[in-house]
CSV table of N, CA, C and O in Angstrom, one decimal:
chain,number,residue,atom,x,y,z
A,22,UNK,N,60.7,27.5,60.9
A,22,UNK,CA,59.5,27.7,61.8
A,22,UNK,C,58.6,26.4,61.5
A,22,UNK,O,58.2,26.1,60.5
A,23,UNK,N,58.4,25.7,63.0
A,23,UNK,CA,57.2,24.2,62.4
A,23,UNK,C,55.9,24.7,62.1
A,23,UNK,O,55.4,25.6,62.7
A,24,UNK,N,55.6,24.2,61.2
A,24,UNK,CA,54.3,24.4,60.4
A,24,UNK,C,53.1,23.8,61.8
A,24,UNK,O,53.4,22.9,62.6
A,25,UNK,N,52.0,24.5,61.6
A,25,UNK,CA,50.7,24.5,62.6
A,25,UNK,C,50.0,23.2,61.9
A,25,UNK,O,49.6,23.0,60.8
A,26,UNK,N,50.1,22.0,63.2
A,26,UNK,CA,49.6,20.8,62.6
A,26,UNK,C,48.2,20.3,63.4
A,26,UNK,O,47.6,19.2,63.1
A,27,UNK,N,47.9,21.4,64.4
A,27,UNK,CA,46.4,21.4,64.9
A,27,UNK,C,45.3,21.4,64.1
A,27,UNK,O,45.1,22.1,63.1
A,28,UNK,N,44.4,20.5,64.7
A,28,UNK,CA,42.9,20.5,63.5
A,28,UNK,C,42.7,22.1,63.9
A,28,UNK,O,43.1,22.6,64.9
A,29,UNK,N,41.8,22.6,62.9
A,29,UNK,CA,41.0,23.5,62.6
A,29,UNK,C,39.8,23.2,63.7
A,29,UNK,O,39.2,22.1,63.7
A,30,UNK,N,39.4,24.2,64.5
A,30,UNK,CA,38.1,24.3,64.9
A,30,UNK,C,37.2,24.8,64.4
A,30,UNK,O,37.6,25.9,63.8
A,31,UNK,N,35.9,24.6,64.3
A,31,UNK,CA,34.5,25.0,63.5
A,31,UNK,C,34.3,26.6,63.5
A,31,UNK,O,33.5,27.2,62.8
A,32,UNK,N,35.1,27.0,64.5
A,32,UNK,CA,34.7,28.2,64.9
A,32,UNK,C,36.3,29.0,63.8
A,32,UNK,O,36.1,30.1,63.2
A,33,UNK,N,37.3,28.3,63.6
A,33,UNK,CA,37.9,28.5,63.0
A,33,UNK,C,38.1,28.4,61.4
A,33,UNK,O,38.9,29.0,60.7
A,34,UNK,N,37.1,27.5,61.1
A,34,UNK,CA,36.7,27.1,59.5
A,34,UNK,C,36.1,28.0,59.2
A,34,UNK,O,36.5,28.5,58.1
A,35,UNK,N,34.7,28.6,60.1
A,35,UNK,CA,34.0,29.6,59.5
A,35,UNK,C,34.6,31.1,59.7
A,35,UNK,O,34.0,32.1,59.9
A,36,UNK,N,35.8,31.0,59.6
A,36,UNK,CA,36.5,32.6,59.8
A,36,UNK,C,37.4,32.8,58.4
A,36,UNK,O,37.7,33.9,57.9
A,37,UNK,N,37.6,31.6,58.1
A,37,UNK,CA,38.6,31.5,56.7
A,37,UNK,C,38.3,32.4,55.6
A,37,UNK,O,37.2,32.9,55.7
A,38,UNK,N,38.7,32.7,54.8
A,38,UNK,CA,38.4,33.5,53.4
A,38,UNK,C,37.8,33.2,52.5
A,38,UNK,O,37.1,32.3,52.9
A,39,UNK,N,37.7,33.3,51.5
A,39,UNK,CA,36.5,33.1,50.6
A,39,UNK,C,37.5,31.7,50.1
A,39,UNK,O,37.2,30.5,50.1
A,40,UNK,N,38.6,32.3,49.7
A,40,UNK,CA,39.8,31.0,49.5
A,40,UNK,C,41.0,31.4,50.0
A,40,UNK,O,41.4,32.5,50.3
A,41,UNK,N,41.6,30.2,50.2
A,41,UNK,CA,42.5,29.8,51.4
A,41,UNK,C,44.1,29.3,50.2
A,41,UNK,O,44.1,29.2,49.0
A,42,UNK,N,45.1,29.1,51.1
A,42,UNK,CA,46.4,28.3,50.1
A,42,UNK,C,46.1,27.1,50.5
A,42,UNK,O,45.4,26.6,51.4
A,43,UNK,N,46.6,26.7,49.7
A,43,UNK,CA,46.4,24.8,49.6
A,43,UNK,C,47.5,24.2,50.6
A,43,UNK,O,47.7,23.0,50.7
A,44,UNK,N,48.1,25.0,51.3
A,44,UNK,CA,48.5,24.7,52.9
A,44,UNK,C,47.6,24.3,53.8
A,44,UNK,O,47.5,23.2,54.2
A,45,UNK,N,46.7,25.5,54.1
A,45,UNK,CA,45.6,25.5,54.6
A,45,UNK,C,44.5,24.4,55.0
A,45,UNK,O,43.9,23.8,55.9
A,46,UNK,N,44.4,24.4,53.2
A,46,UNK,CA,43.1,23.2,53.1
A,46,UNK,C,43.7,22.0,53.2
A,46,UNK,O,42.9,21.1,53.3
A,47,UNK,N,45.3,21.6,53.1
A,47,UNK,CA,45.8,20.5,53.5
A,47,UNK,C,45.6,20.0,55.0
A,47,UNK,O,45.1,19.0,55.3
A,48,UNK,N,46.0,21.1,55.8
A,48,UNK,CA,46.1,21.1,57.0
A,48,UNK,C,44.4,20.5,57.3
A,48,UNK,O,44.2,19.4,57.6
A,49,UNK,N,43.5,21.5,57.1
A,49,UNK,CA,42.0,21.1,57.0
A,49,UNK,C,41.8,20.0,57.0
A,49,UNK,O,40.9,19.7,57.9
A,50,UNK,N,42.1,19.0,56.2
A,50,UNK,CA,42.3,17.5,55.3
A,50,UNK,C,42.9,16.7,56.2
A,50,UNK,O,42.6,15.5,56.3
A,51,UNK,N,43.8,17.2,56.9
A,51,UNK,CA,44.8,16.6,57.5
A,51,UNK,C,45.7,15.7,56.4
A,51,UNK,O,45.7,14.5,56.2
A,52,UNK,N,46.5,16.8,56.0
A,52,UNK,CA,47.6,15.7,54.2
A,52,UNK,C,48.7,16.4,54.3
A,52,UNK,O,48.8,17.4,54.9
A,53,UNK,N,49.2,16.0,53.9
A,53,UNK,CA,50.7,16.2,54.0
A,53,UNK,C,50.9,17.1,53.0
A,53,UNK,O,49.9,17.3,52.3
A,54,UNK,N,52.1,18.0,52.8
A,54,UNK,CA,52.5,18.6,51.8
A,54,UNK,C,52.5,18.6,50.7
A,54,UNK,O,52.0,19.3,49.9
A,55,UNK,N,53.5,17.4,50.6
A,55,UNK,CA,53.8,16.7,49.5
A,55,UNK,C,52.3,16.0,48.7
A,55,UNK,O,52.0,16.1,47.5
A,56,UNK,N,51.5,15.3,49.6
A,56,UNK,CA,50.2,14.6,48.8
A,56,UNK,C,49.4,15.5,47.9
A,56,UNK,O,49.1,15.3,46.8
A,57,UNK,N,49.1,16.8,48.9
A,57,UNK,CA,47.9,18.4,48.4
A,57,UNK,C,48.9,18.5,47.7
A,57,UNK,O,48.6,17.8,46.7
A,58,UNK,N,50.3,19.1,47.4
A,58,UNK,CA,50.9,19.2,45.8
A,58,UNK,C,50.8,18.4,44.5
A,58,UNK,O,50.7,18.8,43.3
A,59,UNK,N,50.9,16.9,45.0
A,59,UNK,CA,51.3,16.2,44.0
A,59,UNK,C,49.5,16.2,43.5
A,59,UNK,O,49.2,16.5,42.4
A,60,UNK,N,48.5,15.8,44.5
A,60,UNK,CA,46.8,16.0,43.7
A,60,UNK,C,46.9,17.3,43.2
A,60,UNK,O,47.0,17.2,42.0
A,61,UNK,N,47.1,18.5,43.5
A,61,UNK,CA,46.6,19.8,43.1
A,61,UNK,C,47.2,19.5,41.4
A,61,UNK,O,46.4,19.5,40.5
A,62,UNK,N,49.0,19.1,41.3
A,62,UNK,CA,49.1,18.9,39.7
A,62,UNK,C,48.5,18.1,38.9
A,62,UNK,O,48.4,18.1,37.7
A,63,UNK,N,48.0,16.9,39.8
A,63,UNK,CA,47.3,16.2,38.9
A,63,UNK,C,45.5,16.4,38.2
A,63,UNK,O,44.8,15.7,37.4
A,64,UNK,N,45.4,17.4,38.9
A,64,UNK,CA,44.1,17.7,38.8
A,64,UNK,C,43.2,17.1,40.0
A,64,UNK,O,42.0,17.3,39.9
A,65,UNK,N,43.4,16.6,40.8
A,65,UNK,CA,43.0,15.4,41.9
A,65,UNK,C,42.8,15.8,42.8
A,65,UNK,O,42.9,14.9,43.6
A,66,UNK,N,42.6,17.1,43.3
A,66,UNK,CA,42.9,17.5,44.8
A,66,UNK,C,40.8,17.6,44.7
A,66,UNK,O,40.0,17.7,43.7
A,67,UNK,N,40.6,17.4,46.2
A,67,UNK,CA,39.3,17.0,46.3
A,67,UNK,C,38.6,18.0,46.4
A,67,UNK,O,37.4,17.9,46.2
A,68,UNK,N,39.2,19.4,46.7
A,68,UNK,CA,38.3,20.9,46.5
A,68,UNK,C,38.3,21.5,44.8
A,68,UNK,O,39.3,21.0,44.2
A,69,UNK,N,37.8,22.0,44.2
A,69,UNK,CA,38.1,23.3,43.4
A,69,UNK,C,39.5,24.2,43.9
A,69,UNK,O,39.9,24.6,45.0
A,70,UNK,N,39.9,24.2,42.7
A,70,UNK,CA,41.1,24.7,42.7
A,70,UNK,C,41.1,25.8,41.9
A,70,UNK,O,40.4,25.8,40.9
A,71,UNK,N,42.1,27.4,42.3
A,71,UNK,CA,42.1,28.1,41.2
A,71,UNK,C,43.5,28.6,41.4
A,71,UNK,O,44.2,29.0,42.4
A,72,UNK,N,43.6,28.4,40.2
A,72,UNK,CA,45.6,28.8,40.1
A,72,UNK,C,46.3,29.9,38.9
A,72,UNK,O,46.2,30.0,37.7
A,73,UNK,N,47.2,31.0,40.4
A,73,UNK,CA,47.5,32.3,39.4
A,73,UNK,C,48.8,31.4,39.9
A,73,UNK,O,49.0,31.0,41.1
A,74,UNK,N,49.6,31.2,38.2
A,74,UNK,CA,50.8,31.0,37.8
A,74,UNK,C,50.7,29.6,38.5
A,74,UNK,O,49.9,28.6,38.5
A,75,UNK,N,51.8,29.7,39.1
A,75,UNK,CA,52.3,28.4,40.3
A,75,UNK,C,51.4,28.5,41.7
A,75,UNK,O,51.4,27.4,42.3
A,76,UNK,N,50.6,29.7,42.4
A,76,UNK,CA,50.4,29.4,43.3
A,76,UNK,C,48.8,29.0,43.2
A,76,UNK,O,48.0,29.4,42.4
A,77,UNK,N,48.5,28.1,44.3
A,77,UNK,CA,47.0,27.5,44.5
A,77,UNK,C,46.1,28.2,45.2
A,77,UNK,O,46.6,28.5,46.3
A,78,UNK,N,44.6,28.6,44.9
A,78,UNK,CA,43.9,28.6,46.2
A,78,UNK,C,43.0,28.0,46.3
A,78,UNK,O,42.8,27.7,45.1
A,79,UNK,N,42.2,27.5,47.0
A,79,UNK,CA,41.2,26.1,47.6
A,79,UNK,C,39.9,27.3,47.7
A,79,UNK,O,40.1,28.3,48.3
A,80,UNK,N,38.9,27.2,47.3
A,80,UNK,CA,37.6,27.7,47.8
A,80,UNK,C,37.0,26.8,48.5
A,80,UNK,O,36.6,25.7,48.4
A,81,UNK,N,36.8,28.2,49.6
A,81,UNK,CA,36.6,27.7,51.3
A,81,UNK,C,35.1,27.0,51.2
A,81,UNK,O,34.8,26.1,52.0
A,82,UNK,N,34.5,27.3,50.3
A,82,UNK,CA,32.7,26.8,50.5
A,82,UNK,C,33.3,25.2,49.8
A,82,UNK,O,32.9,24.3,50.6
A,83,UNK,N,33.9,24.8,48.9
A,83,UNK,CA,33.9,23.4,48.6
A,83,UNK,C,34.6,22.5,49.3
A,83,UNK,O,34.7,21.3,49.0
A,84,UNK,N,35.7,23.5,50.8
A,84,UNK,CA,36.7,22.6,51.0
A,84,UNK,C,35.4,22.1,52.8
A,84,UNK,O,35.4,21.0,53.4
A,85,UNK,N,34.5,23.6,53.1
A,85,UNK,CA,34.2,23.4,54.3
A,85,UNK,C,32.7,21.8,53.6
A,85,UNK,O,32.4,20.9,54.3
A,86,UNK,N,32.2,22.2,52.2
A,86,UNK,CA,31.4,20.7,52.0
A,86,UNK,C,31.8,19.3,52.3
A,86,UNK,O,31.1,18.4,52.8
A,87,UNK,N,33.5,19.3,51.7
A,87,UNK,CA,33.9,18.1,51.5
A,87,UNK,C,34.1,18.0,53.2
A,87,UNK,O,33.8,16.9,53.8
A,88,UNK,N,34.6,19.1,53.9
A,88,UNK,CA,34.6,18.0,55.1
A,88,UNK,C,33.3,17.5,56.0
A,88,UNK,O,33.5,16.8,56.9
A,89,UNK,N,32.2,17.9,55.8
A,89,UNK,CA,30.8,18.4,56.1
A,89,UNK,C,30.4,19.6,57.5
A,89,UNK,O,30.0,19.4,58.7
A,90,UNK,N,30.8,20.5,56.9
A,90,UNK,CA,30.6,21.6,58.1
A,90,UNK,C,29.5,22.1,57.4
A,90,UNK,O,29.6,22.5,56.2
A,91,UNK,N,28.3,22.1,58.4
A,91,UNK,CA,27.5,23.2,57.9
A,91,UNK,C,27.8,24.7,57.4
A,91,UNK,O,28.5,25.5,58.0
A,92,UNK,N,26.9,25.0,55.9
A,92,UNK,CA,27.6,26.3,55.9
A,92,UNK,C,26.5,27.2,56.4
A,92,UNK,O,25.3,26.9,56.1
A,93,UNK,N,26.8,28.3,57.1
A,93,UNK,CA,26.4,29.7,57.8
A,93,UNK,C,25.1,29.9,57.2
A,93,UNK,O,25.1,29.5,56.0
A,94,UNK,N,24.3,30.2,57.4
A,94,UNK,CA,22.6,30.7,56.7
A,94,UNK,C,23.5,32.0,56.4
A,94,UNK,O,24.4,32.6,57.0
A,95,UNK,N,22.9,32.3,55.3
A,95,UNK,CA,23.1,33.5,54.4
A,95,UNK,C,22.1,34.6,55.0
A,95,UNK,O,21.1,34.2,55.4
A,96,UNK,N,22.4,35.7,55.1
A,96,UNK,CA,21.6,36.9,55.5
A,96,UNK,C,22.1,38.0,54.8
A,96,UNK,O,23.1,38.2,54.3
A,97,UNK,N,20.4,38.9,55.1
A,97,UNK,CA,20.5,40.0,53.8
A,97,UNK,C,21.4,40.9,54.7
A,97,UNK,O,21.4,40.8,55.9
A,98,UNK,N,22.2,41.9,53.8
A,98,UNK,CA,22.9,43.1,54.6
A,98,UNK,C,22.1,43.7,55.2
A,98,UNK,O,20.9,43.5,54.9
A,99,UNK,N,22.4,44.7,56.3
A,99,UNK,CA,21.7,45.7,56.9
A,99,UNK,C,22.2,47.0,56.2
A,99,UNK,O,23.3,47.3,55.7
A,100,UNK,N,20.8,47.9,56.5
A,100,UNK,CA,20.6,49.6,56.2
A,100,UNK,C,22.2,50.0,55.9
A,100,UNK,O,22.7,50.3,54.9
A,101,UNK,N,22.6,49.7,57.1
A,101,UNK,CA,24.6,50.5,57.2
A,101,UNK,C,25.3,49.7,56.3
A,101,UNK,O,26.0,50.4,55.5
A,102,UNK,N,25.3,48.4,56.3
A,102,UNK,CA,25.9,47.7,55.4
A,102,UNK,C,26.3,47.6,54.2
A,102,UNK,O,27.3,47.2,53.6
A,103,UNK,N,24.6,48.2,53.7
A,103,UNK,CA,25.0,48.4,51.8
A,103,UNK,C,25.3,50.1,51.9
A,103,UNK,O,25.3,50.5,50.7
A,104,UNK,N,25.5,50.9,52.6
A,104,UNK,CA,25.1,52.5,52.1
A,104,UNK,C,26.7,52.2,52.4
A,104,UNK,O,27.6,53.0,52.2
């Protein structure tokens, strides 16, 4: 199956998860495979990184800085929200 090599739209950045695979945030980056692996082991990859065993995840708030997307104004929950 070819891998999705379309930029990300803004509308699509702010839909992402809290954190993403380092596929993702490559694609984001626009980097190759191989580059986002070889930074992630060297410690070098340009987001925060958090890693269970072998696999990577990118947190979305440092990958959407580095590229400069504004992030979302924060708002308080509503009544239904927290009950």
């Amino acid at each position: 199956m070819a891998e999705d090599r379309r930029a990300f739209t803004i509308h699509e950045l702010y839909e992402l998860p809290a954190a993403v695979d380092l596929m993702t945030a490559a694609r984001a980056l626009h980097m190759g495979r191989t580059t986002a692996y070889e930074l992630a082991r060297r410690g070098e990859f340009p987001c925060r990184l958090l890693r269970y065993g072998t696999t990577y995840r990118v947190v979305t708030v440092d990958l959407l800085k580095l590229l400069g997307v504004p992030l979302p104004e924060r708002r308080e929950p509503t009544a239904t929200e927290t009950a």
